[in-house]
Each structure stands twice: as C-alpha cells, then as structure tokens.
Amino acid sequence: GESVGLHLPTLSVQEGDNSIINCAYSNSASDYFIWYKQESGKGPQFIIDIRSNMDKRQGQRVTVLLNKTVKHLSLQIAATQPGDSAVYFCAENSGNTPLVFGKGTRLSVIA
Amino acid sequence: EAGVAQSPRYKIIEKRQSVAFWCNPISGHATLYWYQQILGQGPKLLIQFQNNGVVDDSQLPKDRFSAERLKGVDSTLKIQPAKLEDSAVYLCASSEQGNTEAFFGQGTRLTVV
C-alpha cells in the first residue's frame, strides 16, 4: 500500500544552526500533512500542519514546505536548540482516512 | 484544556495473559484513534472511531485485539491473549474530525514477558 517515509533516520545539528528534516509521501490523494515531535517517553506532539492547497506555512521557528509535484514535505527549524532534540514524524491523510506516519528522524542537537 | 488521558502508563504481563488500556479523549472530539508504536518505529493505526462507530479497523488483529467506544467518549483497547510481539507503546489520539490535527496521549507502555 501507499506509505509515508523519511529520507534520513538521524540528523545531528550544531546548536544555533538551522535544521531541515525531509519526508517523502506516495499517496497523491493526500491533502493534509502534519509534523509531530516525539520526546522520549511521551506521545507525539503537534508542531505544524499544512494542507495541499498551500506550498509553505510558517510557525514560531518552524516552517513546513510542501512540494506536491515531487510529493515531498520538509520541516525547517530555525536556530535549533537543545530542546529540539527528539524524533520527528511526518504524517498524512486525505479526507477522513487515518493519519499515516513515517518512520521518523531523530534530531540530535550538539551544544 | 485537558489533553488526552491514558491509563495505565506502564503494564507488564506474561504472554497469554489479557490486558486492557483506557483512553479519555479531549472533550468534544468525535474522532478517536488507537495506535501501536513499536520501539524505533512510527505509530501504526490499529483502529479509528467516529463517535461510537468504527471507521477503520483494517489493521487491528481481530483474533486477539478488540476495542470499543460505547458512548462515543471513552474507549478501551483489549488484548487477549497477549504475545511477546505485542510489546509496544499504545497511543490514543483524538481530533475534532477526521482530517484535522490529532492530539496524542502519553501512551501505555506494554511489556509482554
């Protein structure tokens, strides 16, 4: 079946630098995308979402970019901080279908 | 606003025993999900409810797993009998409707020995 996946399993970033986490999806019908952050021992926490009628959405220190042509999603974190260290998941759905999660990228921030 | 509540936080059982998890979603959220997250992997959907009706249970191992949401609010997930490979974190999430942000609880970590 169709699935959502991530390009890189781990990412190490120097504190203060920008981070970019990538995600590829295969379901062309997907119209809603979410980035979640999951810290050890906790449930996934919503970061930012974007719908398919948009290319870019910005939040506080985070930006999500959506390229529907190549079915690619990215999460940019500005001025990465130690508290950003976690596993990041992209998830997608269409209509009322359940959220499908990718495998996750572990972000490690080097102080 | 209170978040999604789950209990227990941890559970250790022997294989072939039964276990039940409880979830109280955010008030007013019609959609409730149960996900299984095996260590090192992303959450995998087990079942989705819309109010008290099942929307999707295609990935629920129905020979041993069952879930209900009788009054359209709280939900329970049961495993009977448990297998070693059921060791995972069981996450409950809720959303206002199907294609909006889903909020997750802290999960129940199940260890089957």
Short mmCIF file of N, CA, C and O in Angstrom, two decimals, chain B residues 14-61:
data_model
loop_
_atom_site.label_atom_id
_atom_site.label_comp_id
_atom_site.label_asym_id
_atom_site.label_seq_id
_atom_site.Cartn_x
_atom_site.Cartn_y
_atom_site.Cartn_z
N GLU B 14 2.53 -11.42 31.46
CA GLU B 14 3.12 -12.61 30.85
C GLU B 14 2.33 -12.94 29.58
O GLU B 14 1.15 -12.58 29.45
N LYS B 15 3.03 -13.59 28.65
CA LYS B 15 2.34 -13.97 27.41
C LYS B 15 1.16 -14.87 27.75
O LYS B 15 1.17 -15.60 28.74
N ARG B 16 0.16 -14.74 26.92
CA ARG B 16 -1.12 -15.45 27.05
C ARG B 16 -2.06 -14.82 28.07
O ARG B 16 -3.21 -15.23 28.16
N GLN B 17 -1.57 -13.81 28.82
CA GLN B 17 -2.48 -13.09 29.71
C GLN B 17 -3.26 -12.05 28.90
O GLN B 17 -2.96 -11.78 27.75
N SER B 18 -4.24 -11.46 29.54
CA SER B 18 -5.01 -10.40 28.89
C SER B 18 -4.70 -9.06 29.56
O SER B 18 -4.23 -9.01 30.70
N VAL B 19 -4.95 -7.99 28.79
CA VAL B 19 -4.67 -6.64 29.30
C VAL B 19 -5.64 -5.67 28.64
O VAL B 19 -6.13 -5.91 27.52
N ALA B 20 -5.95 -4.59 29.36
CA ALA B 20 -6.85 -3.57 28.82
C ALA B 20 -6.27 -2.19 29.07
O ALA B 20 -5.68 -1.94 30.12
N PHE B 21 -6.45 -1.32 28.09
CA PHE B 21 -5.99 0.06 28.19
C PHE B 21 -7.20 0.97 28.07
O PHE B 21 -8.15 0.67 27.34
N TRP B 22 -7.11 2.10 28.74
CA TRP B 22 -8.24 3.04 28.76
C TRP B 22 -7.80 4.39 28.20
O TRP B 22 -6.65 4.82 28.41
N CYS B 23 -8.71 5.06 27.50
CA CYS B 23 -8.42 6.36 26.93
C CYS B 23 -9.61 7.29 27.12
O CYS B 23 -10.77 6.91 26.83
N ASN B 24 -9.34 8.50 27.57
CA ASN B 24 -10.35 9.54 27.65
C ASN B 24 -9.92 10.67 26.71
O ASN B 24 -8.94 11.37 26.99
N PRO B 25 -10.61 10.86 25.60
CA PRO B 25 -10.17 11.87 24.63
C PRO B 25 -10.49 13.29 25.10
O PRO B 25 -11.13 13.49 26.14
N ILE B 26 -10.04 14.24 24.34
CA ILE B 26 -10.35 15.64 24.61
C ILE B 26 -11.86 15.84 24.43
O ILE B 26 -12.46 15.32 23.47
N SER B 27 -12.46 16.59 25.35
CA SER B 27 -13.89 16.79 25.33
C SER B 27 -14.36 17.37 23.99
O SER B 27 -13.78 18.34 23.48
N GLY B 28 -15.38 16.74 23.42
CA GLY B 28 -15.94 17.24 22.17
C GLY B 28 -15.31 16.66 20.91
O GLY B 28 -15.81 16.90 19.80
N HIS B 29 -14.24 15.90 21.07
CA HIS B 29 -13.59 15.31 19.90
C HIS B 29 -14.35 14.06 19.46
O HIS B 29 -14.48 13.10 20.21
N ALA B 30 -14.80 14.09 18.22
CA ALA B 30 -15.61 12.99 17.72
C ALA B 30 -14.76 11.80 17.27
O ALA B 30 -15.19 10.65 17.33
N THR B 31 -13.55 12.10 16.82
CA THR B 31 -12.70 11.04 16.26
C THR B 31 -11.68 10.57 17.30
O THR B 31 -11.03 11.40 17.95
N LEU B 32 -11.56 9.27 17.45
CA LEU B 32 -10.61 8.68 18.41
C LEU B 32 -9.83 7.60 17.69
O LEU B 32 -10.39 6.81 16.92
N TYR B 33 -8.53 7.58 17.93
CA TYR B 33 -7.63 6.61 17.30
C TYR B 33 -6.88 5.83 18.38
O TYR B 33 -6.51 6.38 19.41
N TRP B 34 -6.60 4.58 18.07
CA TRP B 34 -5.61 3.80 18.82
C TRP B 34 -4.48 3.46 17.86
O TRP B 34 -4.71 2.94 16.76
N TYR B 35 -3.26 3.77 18.29
CA TYR B 35 -2.07 3.46 17.51
C TYR B 35 -1.16 2.54 18.33
O TYR B 35 -1.12 2.63 19.56
N GLN B 36 -0.43 1.69 17.63
CA GLN B 36 0.62 0.87 18.24
C GLN B 36 1.96 1.40 17.76
O GLN B 36 2.16 1.58 16.55
N GLN B 37 2.87 1.66 18.70
CA GLN B 37 4.19 2.13 18.32
C GLN B 37 5.25 1.19 18.89
O GLN B 37 5.51 1.18 20.10
N ILE B 38 5.84 0.41 18.00
CA ILE B 38 6.93 -0.47 18.38
C ILE B 38 8.21 0.37 18.45
O ILE B 38 8.39 1.32 17.67
N LEU B 39 9.08 0.02 19.35
CA LEU B 39 10.32 0.78 19.59
C LEU B 39 11.07 1.02 18.28
O LEU B 39 11.33 0.10 17.52
N GLY B 40 11.38 2.30 18.03
CA GLY B 40 12.15 2.65 16.84
C GLY B 40 11.34 2.82 15.58
O GLY B 40 11.90 3.07 14.51
N GLN B 41 10.02 2.73 15.70
CA GLN B 41 9.16 2.87 14.53
C GLN B 41 8.13 3.98 14.74
O GLN B 41 7.93 4.46 15.87
N GLY B 42 7.48 4.36 13.66
CA GLY B 42 6.40 5.32 13.76
C GLY B 42 5.13 4.66 14.23
O GLY B 42 4.98 3.44 14.15
N PRO B 43 4.19 5.44 14.74
CA PRO B 43 2.91 4.86 15.18
C PRO B 43 2.16 4.21 14.02
O PRO B 43 2.14 4.74 12.91
N LYS B 44 1.54 3.07 14.30
CA LYS B 44 0.75 2.35 13.30
C LYS B 44 -0.68 2.28 13.78
O LYS B 44 -0.94 1.86 14.91
N LEU B 45 -1.61 2.69 12.92
CA LEU B 45 -3.01 2.72 13.32
C LEU B 45 -3.54 1.33 13.57
O LEU B 45 -3.32 0.40 12.79
N LEU B 46 -4.25 1.18 14.68
CA LEU B 46 -4.99 -0.05 14.96
C LEU B 46 -6.46 0.12 14.63
O LEU B 46 -7.06 -0.72 13.96
N ILE B 47 -7.06 1.21 15.10
CA ILE B 47 -8.49 1.42 14.90
C ILE B 47 -8.82 2.90 15.01
O ILE B 47 -8.18 3.64 15.74
N GLN B 48 -9.81 3.32 14.21
CA GLN B 48 -10.31 4.68 14.25
C GLN B 48 -11.81 4.65 14.49
O GLN B 48 -12.54 3.93 13.81
N PHE B 49 -12.26 5.44 15.46
CA PHE B 49 -13.68 5.60 15.77
C PHE B 49 -14.14 7.00 15.35
O PHE B 49 -13.40 7.97 15.48
N GLN B 50 -15.35 7.08 14.88
CA GLN B 50 -16.04 8.35 14.70
C GLN B 50 -17.26 8.26 15.59
O GLN B 50 -18.16 7.46 15.32
N ASN B 51 -17.27 9.06 16.67
CA ASN B 51 -18.26 8.90 17.74
C ASN B 51 -18.18 7.45 18.23
O ASN B 51 -17.11 7.03 18.63
N ASN B 52 -19.24 6.67 18.23
CA ASN B 52 -19.13 5.30 18.73
C ASN B 52 -19.06 4.27 17.62
O ASN B 52 -19.16 3.06 17.88
N GLY B 53 -18.87 4.73 16.38
CA GLY B 53 -18.78 3.82 15.26
C GLY B 53 -17.36 3.64 14.77
O GLY B 53 -16.55 4.56 14.84
N VAL B 54 -17.06 2.43 14.28
CA VAL B 54 -15.72 2.13 13.76
C VAL B 54 -15.61 2.62 12.32
O VAL B 54 -16.43 2.28 11.47
N VAL B 55 -14.58 3.43 12.05
CA VAL B 55 -14.33 3.94 10.70
C VAL B 55 -13.34 3.04 9.97
O VAL B 55 -13.50 2.74 8.79
N ASP B 56 -12.30 2.62 10.70
CA ASP B 56 -11.24 1.80 10.09
C ASP B 56 -10.65 0.90 11.14
O ASP B 56 -10.12 1.39 12.13
N ASP B 57 -10.76 -0.39 10.96
CA ASP B 57 -10.09 -1.35 11.85
C ASP B 57 -9.36 -2.40 11.01
O ASP B 57 -9.16 -3.53 11.46
N SER B 58 -8.97 -2.00 9.82
CA SER B 58 -8.37 -2.95 8.89
C SER B 58 -7.03 -3.51 9.37
O SER B 58 -6.62 -4.59 8.95
N GLN B 59 -6.34 -2.77 10.25
CA GLN B 59 -5.05 -3.24 10.73
C GLN B 59 -5.11 -3.76 12.16
O GLN B 59 -4.06 -4.00 12.77
N LEU B 60 -6.29 -3.96 12.67
CA LEU B 60 -6.45 -4.49 14.03
C LEU B 60 -6.44 -6.02 13.97
O LEU B 60 -7.27 -6.61 13.26
N PRO B 61 -5.53 -6.67 14.68
CA PRO B 61 -5.51 -8.15 14.70
C PRO B 61 -6.71 -8.66 15.50
O PRO B 61 -6.64 -8.87 16.71
#
